[in-house]
Short mmCIF file of C-alpha atoms in Angstrom, two decimals:
data_model
loop_
_atom_site.label_atom_id
_atom_site.label_comp_id
_atom_site.label_asym_id
_atom_site.label_seq_id
_atom_site.Cartn_x
_atom_site.Cartn_y
_atom_site.Cartn_z
CA MET A 171 -55.67 -1.27 -2.39
CA ALA A 172 -56.69 -2.08 0.31
CA ALA A 173 -58.46 0.59 1.96
CA ALA A 174 -60.92 0.31 -0.65
CA PHE A 175 -60.98 -3.90 -0.26
CA GLN A 176 -65.16 -4.50 1.15
CA SER A 177 -64.77 -8.19 2.58
CA PRO A 178 -66.76 -10.93 1.17
CA PHE A 179 -67.93 -12.24 4.81
CA SER A 180 -70.89 -10.85 6.40
CA PRO A 181 -69.70 -9.90 10.04
CA ALA A 182 -71.26 -13.22 11.16
CA MET A 183 -69.39 -15.18 8.86
CA ASP A 184 -65.79 -13.61 9.25
CA LYS A 185 -66.10 -13.82 13.27
CA ALA A 186 -67.23 -17.25 12.41
CA ILE A 187 -63.86 -17.91 10.38
CA SER A 188 -61.77 -15.64 12.45
CA GLY A 189 -62.77 -17.94 15.90
CA PHE A 190 -62.49 -20.76 13.88
CA THR A 191 -58.77 -19.42 12.96
CA ILE A 192 -57.76 -19.27 16.60
CA ILE A 193 -59.66 -22.53 17.71
CA ILE A 194 -57.50 -24.08 14.66
CA LEU A 195 -54.13 -23.03 15.80
CA PHE A 196 -54.84 -23.68 19.41
CA ILE A 197 -55.77 -27.15 18.79
CA THR A 198 -52.98 -27.40 16.72
CA MET A 199 -50.01 -26.36 19.12
CA ILE A 200 -51.36 -28.26 22.37
CA SER A 201 -51.46 -31.46 19.75
CA LEU A 202 -47.94 -30.34 18.25
CA GLY A 203 -47.04 -29.86 22.03
CA CYS A 204 -48.08 -33.36 22.86
CA THR A 205 -45.26 -34.96 20.56
CA MET A 206 -42.52 -33.20 21.93
CA GLU A 207 -40.47 -35.05 24.44
CA VAL A 208 -38.38 -33.05 26.80
CA SER A 209 -35.50 -35.47 26.65
CA LYS A 210 -34.78 -35.05 23.10
CA ILE A 211 -35.00 -31.70 23.21
CA LYS A 212 -32.06 -31.88 26.02
CA ALA A 213 -30.55 -34.26 23.80
CA HIS A 214 -30.46 -31.99 20.85
CA ILE A 215 -29.85 -28.65 23.08
CA VAL A 216 -26.54 -31.01 24.15
CA ARG A 217 -25.82 -31.74 20.19
CA PRO A 218 -26.54 -28.67 18.80
CA LYS A 219 -25.96 -29.54 15.39
CA GLY A 220 -29.55 -29.94 14.40
CA VAL A 221 -30.52 -26.75 15.80
CA ALA A 222 -28.43 -24.37 14.67
CA ILE A 223 -29.53 -26.31 11.40
CA ALA A 224 -32.82 -25.12 11.73
CA VAL A 225 -32.16 -22.07 12.83
CA VAL A 226 -29.87 -20.90 9.85
CA ALA A 227 -32.27 -23.14 7.35
CA GLN A 228 -35.60 -21.31 9.10
CA PHE A 229 -34.85 -18.76 10.00
CA GLY A 230 -31.85 -17.65 7.36
CA ILE A 231 -33.61 -18.84 4.01
CA MET A 232 -37.10 -17.89 4.38
CA PRO A 233 -36.92 -14.49 5.32
CA LEU A 234 -34.02 -13.95 3.02
CA THR A 235 -36.58 -15.39 0.08
CA ALA A 236 -39.57 -13.49 0.86
CA PHE A 237 -37.75 -10.35 1.01
CA SER A 238 -35.81 -10.98 -2.55
CA LEU A 239 -39.05 -12.05 -3.99
CA ALA A 240 -40.82 -8.99 -2.85
CA LYS A 241 -38.17 -6.74 -4.44
CA ILE A 242 -38.26 -8.96 -7.77
CA PHE A 243 -42.17 -8.37 -7.83
CA GLN A 244 -42.09 -4.94 -6.81
CA LEU A 245 -44.23 -5.19 -4.26
CA CYS A 246 -46.08 -2.45 -2.66
CA PRO A 247 -45.78 -2.03 1.63
CA VAL A 248 -48.94 -3.96 2.16
CA GLU A 249 -48.67 -6.92 0.02
CA ALA A 250 -44.65 -6.84 0.83
CA VAL A 251 -45.05 -7.00 5.20
CA THR A 252 -47.92 -10.14 4.31
CA VAL A 253 -44.63 -11.55 2.26
CA LEU A 254 -42.62 -10.90 4.91
CA ILE A 255 -44.76 -12.65 8.50
CA CYS A 256 -45.35 -15.18 5.97
CA GLY A 257 -41.67 -15.70 5.36
CA CYS A 258 -40.50 -15.04 8.84
CA CYS A 259 -43.06 -17.69 10.62
CA PRO A 260 -41.50 -20.72 12.08
CA GLY A 261 -42.41 -24.39 10.84
CA GLY A 262 -45.83 -25.83 10.73
CA ASN A 263 -46.79 -29.52 11.72
CA LEU A 264 -47.63 -29.91 8.26
CA SER A 265 -43.58 -30.46 7.95
CA ASN A 266 -43.76 -33.43 10.27
CA ILE A 267 -46.54 -35.20 8.00
CA PHE A 268 -44.50 -34.29 4.69
CA ALA A 269 -41.28 -36.00 6.97
CA LEU A 270 -42.91 -38.97 7.30
CA ALA A 271 -44.06 -39.73 3.88
CA LEU A 272 -40.67 -38.92 2.42
CA LYS A 273 -39.22 -41.23 5.47
CA GLY A 274 -37.31 -38.72 7.26
CA ASP A 275 -35.81 -38.11 10.37
CA MET A 276 -38.83 -37.71 12.78
CA ASN A 277 -36.87 -36.98 15.86
CA LEU A 278 -35.21 -34.09 13.62
CA SER A 279 -38.24 -32.78 12.25
CA ILE A 280 -40.06 -32.65 14.82
CA VAL A 281 -37.00 -30.79 17.18
CA MET A 282 -36.63 -28.28 14.23
CA THR A 283 -40.42 -27.53 14.27
CA THR A 284 -39.96 -27.42 18.14
CA CYS A 285 -36.50 -25.30 17.87
CA SER A 286 -38.23 -22.88 14.93
CA THR A 287 -41.75 -22.02 17.03
CA VAL A 288 -39.70 -21.29 20.73
CA LEU A 289 -37.72 -18.97 18.97
CA ALA A 290 -40.05 -17.24 16.79
CA LEU A 291 -41.13 -14.92 19.48
CA GLY A 292 -37.26 -12.86 19.50
CA MET A 293 -36.99 -14.34 16.21
CA MET A 294 -40.09 -13.07 14.12
CA PRO A 295 -40.28 -9.35 15.28
CA LEU A 296 -36.70 -8.68 14.52
CA LEU A 297 -36.51 -10.53 11.25
CA LEU A 298 -39.44 -8.53 10.29
CA TYR A 299 -37.80 -5.23 11.92
CA LEU A 300 -34.59 -5.80 9.66
CA TYR A 301 -36.01 -6.84 6.86
CA CYS A 302 -38.73 -3.91 6.79
CA GLN A 303 -35.06 -1.26 6.56
CA GLY A 304 -34.95 -2.21 3.02
CA PHE A 305 -38.28 -0.86 1.94
CA ALA A 306 -39.50 2.57 2.46
CA ASN A 307 -42.08 3.68 5.10
CA LEU A 308 -42.57 0.19 5.92
CA ALA A 309 -40.50 0.19 8.75
CA ASN A 310 -43.63 2.15 11.10
CA ALA A 311 -46.65 -0.53 9.21
CA VAL A 312 -45.39 -3.65 10.90
CA PRO A 313 -48.27 -4.03 14.37
CA TYR A 314 -45.01 -5.85 16.65
CA THR A 315 -47.42 -5.37 19.75
CA GLY A 316 -49.97 -7.56 17.56
CA ILE A 317 -47.78 -9.75 16.28
CA THR A 318 -46.03 -10.27 20.02
CA ILE A 319 -49.39 -11.38 21.60
CA ALA A 320 -50.17 -13.77 18.03
CA LEU A 321 -46.86 -15.41 19.59
CA ILE A 322 -47.50 -15.59 22.95
CA MET A 323 -51.46 -16.99 21.94
CA THR A 324 -49.29 -19.69 20.11
CA LEU A 325 -46.46 -20.65 22.35
CA ALA A 326 -48.78 -21.37 25.29
CA PRO A 327 -50.53 -24.12 23.99
CA CYS A 328 -47.62 -25.70 22.82
CA ALA A 329 -45.96 -25.42 26.75
CA ILE A 330 -49.04 -27.21 27.89
CA GLY A 331 -48.79 -30.01 25.41
CA ILE A 332 -45.26 -30.40 26.24
CA ALA A 333 -46.22 -30.35 29.70
CA ILE A 334 -48.44 -33.20 29.58
CA ASN A 335 -46.52 -35.23 27.55
CA HIS A 336 -43.34 -34.96 30.08
CA TRP A 337 -46.34 -35.33 33.15
CA PHE A 338 -48.70 -37.39 31.84
CA PRO A 339 -47.45 -39.36 28.81
CA ARG A 340 -50.62 -41.39 28.35
CA TYR A 341 -52.94 -38.86 27.77
CA SER A 342 -50.81 -37.37 24.45
CA GLN A 343 -51.69 -39.96 21.87
CA ILE A 344 -55.44 -39.45 22.75
CA ILE A 345 -55.04 -35.67 22.44
CA ILE A 346 -52.83 -35.68 19.38
CA LYS A 347 -55.44 -37.80 17.78
CA ALA A 348 -58.40 -35.85 18.58
CA GLY A 349 -56.54 -32.91 17.89
CA LEU A 350 -56.09 -34.27 14.60
CA THR A 351 -59.80 -35.14 13.97
CA ILE A 352 -60.68 -31.69 15.21
CA LEU A 353 -58.58 -29.98 13.10
CA LEU A 354 -59.64 -31.27 10.46
CA ILE A 355 -62.58 -30.97 10.81
CA ALA A 356 -62.73 -27.50 11.91
CA SER A 357 -60.64 -27.35 8.00
CA VAL A 358 -62.67 -28.55 6.18
CA ALA A 359 -65.45 -26.22 7.51
CA ILE A 360 -63.37 -23.10 6.84
CA GLY A 361 -62.62 -24.26 3.68
CA VAL A 362 -66.54 -24.77 3.12
CA MET A 363 -67.19 -21.48 4.37
CA SER A 364 -64.54 -19.87 2.38
CA GLY A 365 -65.71 -21.10 -0.64
CA ILE A 366 -69.66 -20.35 -0.43
CA THR A 367 -68.51 -17.22 0.20
CA ILE A 368 -65.93 -16.08 -2.10
CA GLY A 369 -65.59 -19.25 -4.86
CA GLY A 370 -63.16 -17.62 -7.11
CA THR A 371 -63.12 -14.36 -6.18
CA VAL A 372 -59.39 -15.56 -4.28
CA TRP A 373 -57.85 -15.38 -7.49
CA VAL A 374 -58.82 -11.81 -8.74
CA VAL A 375 -58.19 -10.02 -5.74
CA LEU A 376 -54.47 -11.29 -4.97
CA SER A 377 -52.41 -9.92 -7.33
CA PRO A 378 -50.49 -12.29 -10.34
CA GLN A 379 -47.09 -11.13 -8.50
CA LEU A 380 -48.67 -12.62 -5.11
CA ILE A 381 -49.41 -15.70 -6.28
CA GLY A 382 -46.11 -15.62 -8.43
CA VAL A 383 -44.50 -15.33 -4.62
CA ALA A 384 -46.83 -18.19 -3.07
CA CYS A 385 -45.74 -20.91 -6.18
CA LEU A 386 -41.86 -19.54 -6.04
CA MET A 387 -41.79 -19.00 -1.73
CA PRO A 388 -42.06 -22.78 -0.15
CA LEU A 389 -40.38 -24.22 -3.99
CA ILE A 390 -37.03 -22.07 -2.54
CA GLY A 391 -37.72 -23.47 0.78
CA TYR A 392 -37.48 -26.98 -0.16
CA LEU A 393 -34.30 -26.73 -2.98
CA LEU A 394 -32.43 -24.49 -0.05
CA GLY A 395 -33.34 -26.21 2.19
CA TYR A 396 -31.80 -29.40 0.63
CA ILE A 397 -28.63 -27.53 -0.97
CA LEU A 398 -28.02 -26.49 3.11
CA SER A 399 -28.37 -30.59 4.51
CA THR A 400 -25.91 -31.43 1.97
CA ILE A 401 -23.54 -28.60 2.49
CA PHE A 402 -23.24 -29.88 6.73
CA ARG A 403 -22.83 -33.38 4.44
CA GLN A 404 -26.29 -34.56 6.51
CA ASN A 405 -27.37 -38.08 5.59
CA GLY A 406 -30.71 -38.39 3.17
CA GLN A 407 -33.20 -38.97 5.58
CA CYS A 408 -32.32 -35.60 7.13
CA ARG A 409 -31.81 -34.03 3.87
CA ARG A 410 -35.19 -34.94 2.85
CA THR A 411 -36.20 -33.40 6.57
CA ILE A 412 -35.04 -30.14 6.43
CA SER A 413 -35.69 -29.57 3.15
CA VAL A 414 -39.75 -29.84 4.24
CA GLU A 415 -38.76 -28.10 7.16
CA THR A 416 -37.62 -25.08 5.51
CA GLY A 417 -39.85 -24.42 2.80
CA CYS A 418 -43.30 -25.71 5.16
CA GLN A 419 -44.43 -22.01 7.38
CA ASN A 420 -46.89 -22.42 9.80
CA ILE A 421 -49.73 -20.82 8.25
CA GLN A 422 -52.49 -21.19 10.47
CA LEU A 423 -50.25 -18.71 12.74
CA CYS A 424 -49.33 -16.45 9.67
CA SER A 425 -53.29 -16.28 9.66
CA THR A 426 -54.24 -15.67 12.53
CA ILE A 427 -51.37 -12.91 13.15
CA LEU A 428 -53.05 -11.13 9.77
CA LYS A 429 -56.20 -11.30 11.77
CA VAL A 430 -55.46 -10.27 14.93
CA ALA A 431 -52.62 -7.52 14.30
CA PHE A 432 -54.15 -6.11 11.31
CA SER A 433 -57.62 -4.31 10.75
CA PRO A 434 -59.31 -4.78 7.90
CA GLU A 435 -59.45 -1.97 6.62
CA VAL A 436 -55.54 -2.08 6.04
CA ILE A 437 -54.73 -5.78 5.39
CA GLY A 438 -57.86 -6.00 2.75
CA PRO A 439 -58.25 -8.57 0.71
CA LEU A 440 -53.89 -9.74 1.98
CA TYR A 441 -55.79 -11.89 4.43
CA LEU A 442 -56.49 -14.59 1.80
CA PHE A 443 -52.66 -14.60 0.92
CA PRO A 444 -51.91 -17.57 3.59
CA LEU A 445 -55.10 -19.51 1.66
CA ILE A 446 -52.74 -19.14 -1.82
CA TYR A 447 -49.78 -20.41 -0.25
CA ILE A 448 -50.77 -23.26 1.51
CA ILE A 449 -52.77 -24.84 -1.97
CA PHE A 450 -48.26 -24.05 -3.20
CA GLN A 451 -46.66 -25.14 0.19
CA GLY A 452 -49.22 -28.22 -0.22
CA GLY A 453 -49.15 -29.00 -4.04
CA GLU A 454 -45.46 -28.57 -4.26
CA ALA A 455 -44.97 -30.84 -1.28
CA LEU A 456 -47.06 -34.21 -2.44
CA LEU A 457 -45.32 -33.39 -6.01
CA LEU A 458 -41.95 -34.17 -4.21
CA ILE A 459 -43.39 -36.84 -2.45
CA ILE A 460 -44.63 -38.76 -5.99
CA LEU A 461 -41.41 -37.81 -7.48
CA PHE A 462 -39.33 -39.58 -4.59
CA ARG A 463 -41.69 -42.62 -3.56
CA ILE A 464 -41.31 -43.26 -8.13
CA HIS A 465 -37.61 -42.83 -7.38
CA GLN A 466 -37.82 -46.02 -4.53
CA ARG A 467 -39.26 -48.29 -6.60
CA LEU A 468 -37.66 -47.33 -9.72
CA LYS A 469 -34.40 -47.58 -7.73
CA PRO A 470 -32.50 -51.22 -8.11
CA SER A 471 -32.26 -53.31 -4.79
CA LYS A 472 -29.13 -53.91 -3.35
CA LYS A 473 -28.72 -58.05 -3.19
CA GLU A 474 -26.80 -59.03 -0.80
CA LYS A 475 -23.36 -60.28 -1.43
CA PRO A 476 -23.84 -63.78 -0.05
CA VAL A 477 -20.91 -64.96 2.99
CA TYR A 478 -18.57 -68.07 2.81
CA LEU A 479 -17.47 -69.55 6.74
CA ALA A 480 -14.20 -70.46 6.48
CA VAL A 481 -13.82 -74.13 7.75
CA ASP A 482 -11.21 -74.73 10.36
CA PRO A 483 -9.46 -78.21 9.37
CA LYS A 484 -8.11 -79.03 12.97
CA LEU A 485 -11.95 -78.67 13.86
CA GLU A 486 -12.90 -81.48 11.19
CA GLU A 487 -10.51 -84.08 12.36
CA MET A 488 -11.52 -83.79 16.07
CA LYS A 489 -15.43 -84.30 14.77
CA GLY A 490 -13.69 -86.50 12.48
CA PRO A 491 -14.40 -90.72 13.62
#
């Protein structure tokens, strides 16, 4: 399937989209780094419960979910690699926005994103190697060198952002706002270019099995993340945060890896998979946010009990005439 696929983009358009993808990733990771504070990272390292949950949730639940769905839907080798790469990606900064909308613990959200991003450099190749053993003739199909290069491209700007926030904090908010603005404009530009060129064919070139995986994977991540945090006896804020942090993958990184690590002849139409995944990832998170907001509105407010102060009779006698 991949070898016979002809890219719908012209060479110039394909280069433009690849360039925009890398720029978006670079800007996103610098902006993400600017939200990270060294002191908070150290505090969570000293008390590593949140870090432990982050590692188990991100690199335990999602890769296993991707592997299980690839087996259940009987995906072909290249499709399985694409889904596994997506499942092994660290959490994305989109999860921070969702956590904010769900009134979650923002410090925990940022630390979880930070930890999963840093650990991805070692965990992604390791997890891909382990899970690829479960598929015949798949271990040699994973371009570990290309994936490592893409991960270094991700961590370098993140480290720059952390350094700016640590040594020049007055510039952090400016960079974050500018980064989000540029990210929004570039995302719209890529969406328009892709929409004009591809149109509705994205639903045709990708198999129903892949669309089913893209639909189920983030939803399972959200649910299992919430269950895991409940097992660890976290409060409501932390449960919602861990839930979205688990289900949200760094789709910009996934797209960059597919672009950098695979040739168009090998990856074929599968480079469009992250586009489908982020639609379901965002749509399902939006649905959860709407349900949470409705629940908040319908939930009866707790009325404060009146407090009565005892009067000391001796004190009253002293104040008397």
